[in-house]
Amino acid sequence: MRADLEIIQDWIPAGSRVLDLGCGTGELLASLRDHKQVSGYGLEIDPDNIAQCVAKGVNVIEQDLDKGLGNFASNSFDVVVMTQALQAVEYPDRILDEMLRVGRQCIITFPNFGHWRCRWYLATKGRMPVSDFMPYTWYNTPNIHFCTFEDFEALCSERRAQVLDRLAVDHLHRHGWASKLWPNLLGEIGIYRVNSPGLTDHKVAV
Amino acid sequence: MSTVFPEDSVGLVTPQLAQFDEPLALACGRSLASYELIYETYGTLNSSASNAVLICHALSGHHHAAGFHSPNDRKPGWWDSCIGPGKPIDTNRFFVVSLNNLGGCNGSTGPSSINPATGKPYGADFPVLTVEDWVHSQARLADRLGIGQWAAVIGGSLGGMQALQWTITYPDRVRHCLDIASAPKLSAQNIAFNEVARQAILTDPEFHGGSFQDQGVIPKRGLMLARMVGHITYLSDDSMGEKFGRELKSDKLNYDFHSVEFQVESYLRYQGEEFSGRFDANTYLLMTKALDYFDPAAAHGGDLAATLAHVKADYCVMSFTTDWRFSPARSREIVDALIAARKNVCYLDIDSPYGHDAFLIPTPRYITGFTNYMNRIVC
């Protein structure tokens, strides 16, 4: 399993109801179902990914995140997950609001544009960073809303969402003391657990 | 000379008749003392009878869903693209049952059958049936065949309504429901189209209040018009544009009203003509009424999620992007209610140019999704 999904899996309580936004091939939901009695749904728009979800027996719903989560009731899920999609949606702030409304907790992962390699690339070449990890050119990329850890945390605090956990990892999803000390500089991917406003941490036991 | 059927065909099939003598109580308050259902089966029922699949047909469908009735048949059954060895509904795994609904005109008891009480065709006296009535009659056929629980009930359009109703009426008798290009109820626009079709038939002088058989005639013009207007709603603007555009039959305009000038006119007339020769007008009226009346959520004040609270099946809902008769938004109503009721559901909105008819056309994404869902069904 993808390393970030393995980390997320540990953060999700057994038996909870999970909504996975941009669920890909359904890997996380299938594994949570098989190992932690988790039920729920995945939203996806890529036809090949959807077909693989169907084959795995994952509840996949063809739905575009940019059209919101209006069909999901407030507080109807224990955890709403979105991995590596925040930077690709049209309105990251609105989707965060929606996640906080629908779920009691949210787990969000995204690439950190404040990572030293991005900064170095931009500083020395004066051009938008392109790497194996983020291989797109600026004019042809699904990633239209890059942000840094600092940016994301500022948005959370603006929305009065509480950051419960933050894990800064490299592109192989390893984490160590250095990325803990300087996450916005040394973390390539951020894995965040965020609480909904007005809900306290103890309601979901991890 | 022996005819070789394609390898992925169920081959030669023979319809069978089941006679039921126990009265069937109907939603309208009347009952049918006895009736016959014509059906076909494909594949083999396993020893635990756990691999049975029911196919529910749409408005003008019938029991002949797959295979051929004779080596000379030019065309196979209406859903042959999806039923057969190695096809989405794989007859190597599943035992498939396909029937002509009660009230139909392809061999099951319907308005054109002889009423044993009078010795004459039922005609307009045949009771108006609902989707739920059909489901009850299908349950009796299941009993007859020794099928306690369907592995899946599958249908498109009006067939999808029956599949959905099955899971509500008999929650313990369906494990999976495939609801394709369907809706939880008709919209005002849908009902309006049906009403135009009905008026075309009802106002045909040859209709004779439904007793046209007694007069030895058929309301051909009415049926033809009904089919023509229906047919327009089954296609998309794009597919009609692609197929016919503004193409003319000859290279000049005639400046009159009686000539068939545009190719699309010719096509519609042919479809209407062909249909009026094979379909019963009273059955057409009955089918459109069953569509109009279908509204399972009405029993719960319009709350579909509450209606589905007790269902046990898993669902696969599929819609097609250019379907405007039963648009994707209508399928999403079903999906949203299932989510609110915390049921297992997959939803695919398949990009297809073919409008409502897309559920009959084997486009790659549709076939893959359909196959993947069927493959996960444990028999």
XYZ file of C-alpha atoms in Angstrom:
585
model
C 0.000 0.000 0.000
C 1.054 3.575 -0.625
C 3.082 4.700 2.371
C 0.934 7.751 3.155
C -2.160 5.547 3.152
C -0.492 3.238 5.652
C 0.101 6.161 7.974
C -3.476 7.379 7.539
C -4.843 3.928 8.219
C -3.304 4.063 11.683
C -5.060 7.346 12.347
C -8.529 5.989 11.601
C -10.382 4.323 14.470
C -11.703 0.802 13.880
C -15.375 0.615 12.961
C -15.662 4.233 11.891
C -17.495 5.631 8.890
C -15.132 7.125 6.355
C -15.610 9.329 3.313
C -12.572 9.299 1.016
C -12.437 12.252 -1.385
C -10.523 11.345 -4.533
C -10.270 7.719 -3.445
C -8.197 6.575 -6.452
C -8.302 2.815 -6.919
C -10.002 2.334 -3.555
C -6.869 0.972 -1.893
C -7.389 2.763 1.438
C -11.092 1.974 1.774
C -10.601 -1.687 0.835
C -7.830 -2.055 3.375
C -9.800 -0.243 6.095
C -12.793 -2.475 5.371
C -10.699 -5.641 5.538
C -8.617 -4.752 8.586
C -10.583 -2.240 10.624
C -14.273 -2.914 9.875
C -14.567 0.542 8.406
C -17.554 1.362 6.178
C -18.016 4.314 3.902
C -17.737 5.713 0.425
C -15.099 6.974 -1.944
C -15.584 9.806 -4.412
C -13.679 9.629 -7.688
C -13.935 10.941 -11.242
C -11.313 8.938 -13.125
C -13.061 6.106 -15.047
C -10.186 3.618 -14.684
C -9.902 4.254 -10.956
C -13.674 3.873 -10.592
C -13.605 0.549 -12.438
C -10.896 -0.706 -10.058
C -12.902 0.429 -7.023
C -15.925 -1.470 -8.341
C -13.788 -4.601 -8.794
C -12.558 -4.297 -5.189
C -16.092 -4.013 -3.867
C -15.468 -0.473 -2.657
C -18.460 1.871 -2.531
C -17.309 4.326 -5.172
C -19.443 7.288 -6.178
C -18.638 9.130 -9.385
C -18.667 12.701 -8.148
C -16.640 15.820 -8.870
C -15.222 17.393 -5.699
C -15.408 20.815 -7.304
C -19.213 20.532 -7.190
C -19.135 20.229 -3.402
C -20.481 17.676 -0.978
C -24.034 19.001 -0.869
C -25.433 15.477 -1.078
C -23.782 14.474 2.199
C -25.435 15.326 5.507
C -23.562 17.314 8.169
C -21.612 15.222 10.682
C -22.537 12.037 8.830
C -19.004 10.608 8.807
C -16.453 9.983 11.551
C -13.554 10.786 9.265
C -13.328 12.514 5.893
C -10.071 11.777 4.072
C -8.528 13.615 1.149
C -5.091 12.514 -0.017
C -3.061 14.451 -2.578
C -6.093 16.275 -3.962
C -6.210 19.596 -2.088
C -3.816 21.185 -4.579
C -5.905 19.937 -7.518
C -9.354 21.204 -6.557
C -10.828 24.461 -7.759
C -11.683 25.857 -4.321
C -9.477 24.303 -1.621
C -10.997 26.538 1.062
C -14.551 25.500 0.206
C -13.702 21.805 0.117
C -12.049 22.178 3.536
C -15.244 23.818 4.836
C -17.295 20.986 3.378
C -15.016 18.338 4.868
C -15.270 19.952 8.286
C -19.062 20.085 7.938
C -19.551 16.470 6.812
C -16.949 14.796 9.018
C -16.152 14.945 12.682
C -12.488 14.737 11.751
C -10.586 15.303 8.547
C -7.340 13.810 7.334
C -5.691 15.763 4.560
C -2.416 15.172 2.742
C -0.809 17.504 0.218
C 2.615 18.327 -1.188
C 4.453 21.154 0.552
C 5.448 23.936 -1.814
C 7.597 25.379 0.959
C 9.975 22.429 0.865
C 13.614 23.469 0.504
C 13.945 21.837 -2.901
C 11.071 23.928 -4.311
C 12.546 27.042 -2.760
C 16.018 26.220 -4.109
C 14.671 25.491 -7.612
C 12.744 28.752 -7.686
C 15.595 30.761 -6.157
C 18.343 29.463 -8.438
C 16.475 28.905 -11.719
C 13.734 31.473 -11.303
C 11.270 28.976 -12.732
C 8.404 26.919 -11.356
C 9.788 23.742 -9.781
C 9.581 20.529 -11.789
C 10.735 17.261 -10.243
C 10.144 13.519 -10.418
C 7.700 13.983 -7.561
C 5.920 16.965 -9.171
C 6.597 16.358 -12.869
C 4.178 18.868 -14.445
C 4.891 22.104 -16.238
C 3.117 25.167 -14.829
C 0.762 25.453 -17.808
C -0.229 21.811 -17.927
C -0.760 20.570 -14.426
C -3.671 19.215 -12.392
C -2.077 20.909 -9.378
C -3.567 24.374 -9.590
C -3.440 25.390 -5.924
C -0.079 24.636 -4.399
C 0.446 25.800 -0.837
C 2.934 25.456 1.982
C 2.366 23.987 5.420
C 2.267 27.546 6.777
C -0.410 28.508 4.227
C -2.559 25.504 5.059
C -2.299 26.065 8.789
C -3.232 29.712 8.305
C -6.364 28.603 6.424
C -7.223 26.148 9.200
C -6.890 28.824 11.845
C -8.954 31.230 9.765
C -11.697 28.575 9.628
C -11.164 27.884 13.342
C -10.288 24.283 12.561
C -7.958 22.708 15.065
C -4.877 20.857 13.825
C -4.682 17.705 15.954
C -1.732 16.019 14.266
C 0.793 16.963 11.677
C 3.296 14.666 10.123
C 5.847 16.014 7.676
C 7.316 13.295 5.507
C 9.580 13.061 2.487
C 8.404 11.711 -0.865
C 9.058 8.169 0.379
C 6.883 9.006 3.383
C 9.757 8.770 5.849
C 9.842 11.135 8.758
C 12.571 11.973 11.217
C 13.691 14.503 13.824
C 14.760 17.078 11.238
C 11.396 17.265 9.449
C 9.759 17.483 12.859
C 11.939 20.457 13.730
C 11.625 22.320 10.416
C 8.544 20.831 8.745
C 7.854 23.661 6.316
C 11.427 23.472 5.069
C 12.131 19.756 5.160
C 8.718 18.109 4.750
C 7.725 17.194 1.213
C 4.251 15.938 2.061
C 2.066 17.006 4.944
C -0.352 14.619 6.603
C -2.774 16.559 8.754
C -5.516 15.536 11.117
C -7.929 18.396 11.594
C -10.875 18.743 13.909
C -14.199 20.337 13.091
C -15.006 23.572 14.912
C -17.032 23.011 18.031
C -16.163 19.335 18.254
C -13.709 18.135 20.840
C -11.020 15.586 20.264
C -12.294 12.962 22.694
C -15.384 12.258 20.560
C -13.231 10.191 18.255
C -10.982 7.746 20.017
C -7.878 6.830 18.080
C -26.217 -26.162 -43.577
C -25.698 -25.711 -39.856
C -25.593 -22.202 -38.453
C -22.824 -21.418 -36.011
C -23.748 -18.929 -33.312
C -21.069 -16.553 -32.022
C -18.917 -18.044 -29.248
C -20.104 -15.471 -26.722
C -23.777 -16.136 -27.461
C -26.092 -18.250 -25.337
C -27.078 -19.805 -28.675
C -30.478 -21.282 -29.385
C -33.080 -20.581 -26.700
C -36.679 -21.706 -26.283
C -39.198 -19.656 -24.319
C -41.177 -21.432 -21.619
C -44.603 -20.764 -20.165
C -45.509 -20.798 -16.482
C -49.212 -20.974 -15.588
C -50.346 -19.472 -12.262
C -53.791 -20.307 -10.897
C -53.590 -18.613 -7.523
C -55.257 -15.175 -7.798
C -52.875 -12.220 -7.813
C -54.138 -9.207 -5.852
C -53.248 -5.951 -7.609
C -52.603 -2.406 -6.412
C -55.705 -1.148 -8.256
C -57.890 -3.270 -5.987
C -58.739 -5.883 -8.583
C -57.119 -9.275 -8.947
C -56.191 -11.637 -11.737
C -57.658 -15.101 -11.151
C -55.051 -16.818 -13.294
C -52.300 -15.790 -15.658
C -49.357 -17.011 -17.656
C -45.812 -15.667 -17.748
C -43.505 -16.407 -20.640
C -39.808 -16.512 -19.829
C -36.400 -17.662 -21.005
C -33.427 -18.877 -19.002
C -29.729 -18.848 -19.852
C -26.998 -20.702 -17.978
C -27.446 -23.298 -15.264
C -28.934 -22.948 -11.786
C -26.392 -24.203 -9.244
C -27.286 -26.724 -6.543
C -27.813 -24.061 -3.859
C -29.789 -21.844 -6.286
C -27.508 -18.957 -5.342
C -26.511 -17.859 -8.848
C -29.853 -16.690 -10.216
C -30.163 -13.300 -11.892
C -33.445 -11.674 -12.885
C -33.604 -9.391 -15.909
C -36.417 -6.827 -15.849
C -37.378 -5.304 -19.171
C -38.229 -1.746 -20.102
C -41.325 -0.291 -21.748
C -41.319 -2.197 -25.023
C -39.069 -5.079 -23.959
C -39.883 -8.743 -23.509
C -38.530 -12.110 -22.365
C -36.199 -12.626 -25.317
C -33.131 -10.880 -23.896
C -30.347 -13.056 -25.315
C -29.569 -15.726 -27.867
C -31.565 -16.772 -30.915
C -34.955 -18.421 -31.383
C -33.934 -20.004 -34.656
C -30.775 -20.349 -36.715
C -32.398 -17.989 -39.230
C -32.862 -15.111 -36.742
C -31.139 -12.033 -38.054
C -30.914 -10.459 -34.608
C -30.350 -11.904 -31.130
C -32.339 -10.915 -28.000
C -32.550 -7.254 -26.979
C -29.764 -7.353 -24.360
C -27.496 -9.893 -26.034
C -24.612 -7.406 -25.747
C -24.623 -7.883 -21.972
C -25.806 -11.485 -21.457
C -23.772 -14.517 -22.519
C -20.570 -16.431 -21.891
C -17.847 -13.944 -20.906
C -20.235 -10.980 -21.106
C -21.075 -8.757 -18.099
C -23.923 -11.068 -17.067
C -21.773 -14.142 -17.598
C -23.884 -17.231 -18.273
C -20.907 -19.415 -17.350
C -21.471 -18.225 -13.778
C -25.059 -17.049 -13.568
C -28.451 -18.585 -14.195
C -30.343 -15.806 -15.924
C -34.139 -15.509 -15.948
C -35.828 -13.074 -18.313
C -39.590 -12.780 -18.563
C -42.237 -10.823 -20.378
C -44.075 -8.801 -17.762
C -47.694 -9.336 -16.929
C -49.755 -7.062 -19.166
C -47.242 -7.491 -21.965
C -47.955 -8.548 -25.508
C -45.193 -11.066 -26.195
C -46.682 -14.179 -24.635
C -47.478 -13.316 -21.025
C -51.083 -12.652 -20.072
C -52.030 -9.152 -21.138
C -54.760 -7.053 -22.702
C -54.571 -8.988 -25.985
C -55.014 -12.356 -24.210
C -58.372 -14.091 -23.985
C -60.205 -13.348 -20.743
C -61.366 -16.803 -19.540
C -64.413 -15.190 -17.940
C -65.739 -13.801 -21.224
C -64.006 -15.818 -23.918
C -62.993 -12.528 -25.565
C -59.745 -10.523 -25.436
C -59.405 -8.444 -22.249
C -58.760 -5.262 -24.236
C -59.436 -2.171 -22.149
C -60.787 -4.395 -19.344
C -57.309 -5.613 -18.440
C -56.388 -4.124 -15.037
C -53.883 -1.281 -14.838
C -50.717 -2.729 -13.299
C -48.004 -1.164 -11.181
C -44.292 -1.920 -10.860
C -45.033 -3.502 -7.481
C -47.632 -5.804 -9.071
C -44.966 -6.947 -11.515
C -42.524 -7.614 -8.703
C -45.118 -9.782 -6.922
C -45.752 -11.738 -10.125
C -42.009 -12.142 -10.676
C -41.630 -13.425 -7.104
C -44.090 -16.177 -7.921
C -42.045 -17.108 -10.959
C -38.959 -17.226 -8.697
C -40.828 -19.570 -6.335
C -41.772 -21.758 -9.264
C -38.144 -21.979 -10.386
C -36.896 -22.746 -6.866
C -35.118 -19.425 -6.466
C -35.390 -18.140 -2.904
C -33.031 -15.223 -3.367
C -31.686 -13.552 -6.496
C -27.942 -13.010 -6.682
C -28.937 -9.892 -8.607
C -31.965 -8.189 -10.075
C -30.980 -6.081 -13.066
C -32.836 -3.639 -15.238
C -32.552 -0.482 -17.314
C -35.108 2.335 -17.439
C -38.514 0.899 -16.381
C -36.585 -2.336 -15.708
C -34.427 -0.452 -13.209
C -37.578 0.644 -11.399
C -38.546 -3.009 -10.993
C -35.072 -3.861 -9.715
C -35.293 -1.058 -7.138
C -38.826 -2.108 -6.143
C -37.643 -5.697 -5.651
C -35.163 -4.591 -2.985
C -37.897 -2.624 -1.188
C -40.688 -5.213 -1.428
C -38.581 -8.339 -0.909
C -35.443 -7.168 0.945
C -34.441 -10.733 1.835
C -34.735 -11.999 -1.707
C -32.188 -9.762 -3.492
C -28.448 -9.543 -2.825
C -27.534 -7.065 -5.540
C -29.518 -4.530 -7.510
C -28.236 -3.053 -10.770
C -30.312 -0.001 -11.513
C -29.363 1.405 -14.914
C -30.534 4.633 -16.625
C -33.459 4.772 -14.267
C -35.190 7.120 -11.822
C -36.873 6.921 -8.423
C -40.012 8.388 -10.012
C -40.982 10.173 -13.204
C -40.753 13.933 -13.530
C -43.604 16.055 -14.858
C -41.775 16.170 -18.200
C -41.567 12.352 -18.332
C -45.279 12.027 -17.560
C -46.037 14.641 -20.190
C -44.283 12.621 -22.890
C -46.210 9.527 -21.818
C -49.461 11.459 -21.968
C -48.767 12.591 -25.535
C -48.145 8.958 -26.463
C -51.335 7.833 -24.754
C -53.413 10.543 -26.406
C -52.059 9.501 -29.800
C -53.421 5.998 -29.174
C -56.631 6.947 -27.358
C -57.720 9.389 -30.080
C -57.028 7.024 -32.963
C -60.483 6.185 -34.422
C -59.346 2.562 -34.716
C -58.765 2.322 -30.945
C -62.491 1.732 -30.228
C -62.119 2.354 -26.509
C -59.546 -0.427 -26.331
C -61.774 -3.088 -27.947
C -60.130 -2.838 -31.357
C -59.435 -6.595 -31.458
C -63.178 -7.260 -31.398
C -63.471 -4.988 -34.433
C -60.618 -6.732 -36.214
C -58.481 -3.567 -36.478
C -55.483 -2.006 -34.747
C -54.895 1.686 -33.917
C -51.843 1.740 -36.133
C -51.523 5.501 -36.513
C -51.795 6.102 -32.776
C -49.205 3.465 -31.923
C -46.916 4.807 -34.614
C -47.115 8.364 -33.257
C -46.641 7.121 -29.698
C -43.496 5.274 -30.715
C -42.186 8.204 -32.742
C -42.412 10.649 -29.843
C -41.015 8.023 -27.476
C -38.146 7.267 -29.785
C -37.070 10.908 -29.916
C -36.682 10.885 -26.136
C -34.512 7.749 -26.222
C -31.892 9.395 -28.427
C -29.701 12.391 -27.716
C -29.555 15.531 -29.817
C -25.947 14.614 -30.624
C -26.664 11.053 -31.710
C -29.563 12.194 -33.906
C -27.365 14.915 -35.379
C -24.622 12.422 -36.079
C -26.951 9.818 -37.521
C -29.178 12.069 -39.675
C -28.146 15.696 -39.452
C -30.324 17.604 -41.911
C -29.718 15.055 -44.614
C -32.416 14.778 -47.268
C -33.684 11.639 -48.945
C -33.521 13.307 -52.357
C -31.370 16.254 -53.395
C -34.162 18.838 -53.532
C -36.974 20.217 -51.403
C -40.520 19.376 -52.499
C -42.352 22.314 -50.929
C -45.205 20.118 -49.739
C -46.334 18.374 -46.540
C -46.836 14.774 -47.552
C -43.339 13.893 -48.818
C -40.806 12.249 -46.513
C -37.947 14.678 -47.040
C -35.480 14.539 -44.151
C -33.738 11.291 -43.280
C -34.803 11.681 -39.652
C -38.459 11.717 -40.759
C -37.936 8.565 -42.714
C -36.237 6.878 -39.770
C -38.944 7.818 -37.281
C -41.691 6.691 -39.626
C -39.956 3.372 -40.161
C -39.517 2.864 -36.393
C -43.158 3.789 -35.762
C -44.410 1.606 -38.591
C -42.401 -1.413 -37.487
C -43.473 -0.963 -33.848
C -47.168 -0.595 -34.651
C -47.054 -3.971 -36.356
C -45.709 -5.830 -33.346
C -46.936 -4.062 -30.214
C -50.329 -3.994 -28.553
C -51.837 -0.538 -28.000
C -53.411 -1.481 -24.656
C -50.083 -2.843 -23.431
C -48.433 0.433 -24.415
C -50.989 2.387 -22.374
C -50.507 0.020 -19.436
C -46.703 0.261 -19.501
C -46.734 4.069 -19.572
C -49.151 4.147 -16.611
C -46.906 1.797 -14.623
C -44.064 4.241 -15.300
C -46.149 7.260 -14.252
C -47.399 5.641 -11.037
C -43.987 4.415 -9.867
C -43.038 6.350 -6.738
C -41.897 4.051 -3.927
C -41.011 7.004 -1.690
C -44.644 8.194 -1.679
C -45.379 5.721 1.135
C -42.842 7.623 3.273
C -43.971 11.145 2.448
C -41.528 11.386 -0.436
C -38.521 10.413 1.682
C -36.641 7.880 -0.458
C -33.943 7.347 2.175
C -36.630 6.318 4.680
C -38.155 4.027 2.044
C -34.770 2.363 1.608
C -33.955 2.159 5.335
C -34.821 -1.550 5.562
C -33.317 -2.754 2.251
C -30.498 -5.291 2.397
C -29.174 -5.368 -1.154
C -25.992 -3.778 -2.436
C -26.520 -1.454 -5.373
C -24.828 -0.518 -8.587
C -26.394 2.573 -10.134
C -25.333 3.618 -13.632
C -26.407 6.608 -15.705
C -25.344 8.045 -19.051
C -24.239 11.623 -19.602
C -26.457 12.377 -22.629
C -29.574 10.638 -21.287
C -32.202 13.339 -20.907
C -35.196 11.031 -20.566
C -33.797 9.635 -17.291
C -30.936 12.029 -16.699
C -27.922 11.331 -14.438
C -29.461 13.690 -11.867
C -32.330 11.209 -11.462
C -29.922 8.355 -10.799
C -28.095 10.536 -8.282
C -31.368 10.928 -6.354
C -31.309 7.156 -5.853
C -27.614 7.192 -4.955
C -28.003 10.033 -2.455
C -30.922 8.275 -0.771
C -28.876 5.077 -0.533
C -25.978 7.001 0.999
C -28.310 8.687 3.483
C -29.693 5.230 4.328
C -26.087 3.982 4.737
C -26.377 1.281 2.080
C -23.616 -0.104 -0.091
C -23.677 1.541 -3.497
C -21.440 2.154 -6.503
C -22.392 4.932 -8.878
C -21.044 5.312 -12.415
C -21.987 8.211 -14.668
C -20.850 6.899 -18.022
C -19.835 9.221 -20.824
C -21.874 8.084 -23.814
C -23.339 9.930 -26.798
C -26.342 7.604 -27.166
C -28.907 9.177 -24.825
C -31.323 6.898 -22.963
C -30.639 4.052 -25.400
C -27.059 3.929 -24.095
C -27.989 1.204 -21.611
C -28.458 -1.149 -24.564
C -25.215 -0.205 -26.309
C -21.974 -1.948 -25.290
C -19.623 1.034 -24.896
C -16.275 -0.007 -23.345
C -16.582 1.870 -20.047
C -20.120 0.620 -19.478
C -19.137 -2.987 -20.176
C -16.063 -2.779 -17.918
C -17.983 -1.268 -14.997
C -20.864 -3.703 -15.465
C -18.483 -6.693 -15.691
C -16.448 -5.619 -12.665
C -19.580 -5.284 -10.566
C -20.995 -8.645 -11.655
C -17.636 -10.360 -11.034
C -17.631 -9.350 -7.383
C -21.005 -10.989 -6.770
C -20.437 -14.142 -4.744
C -22.626 -17.043 -5.789
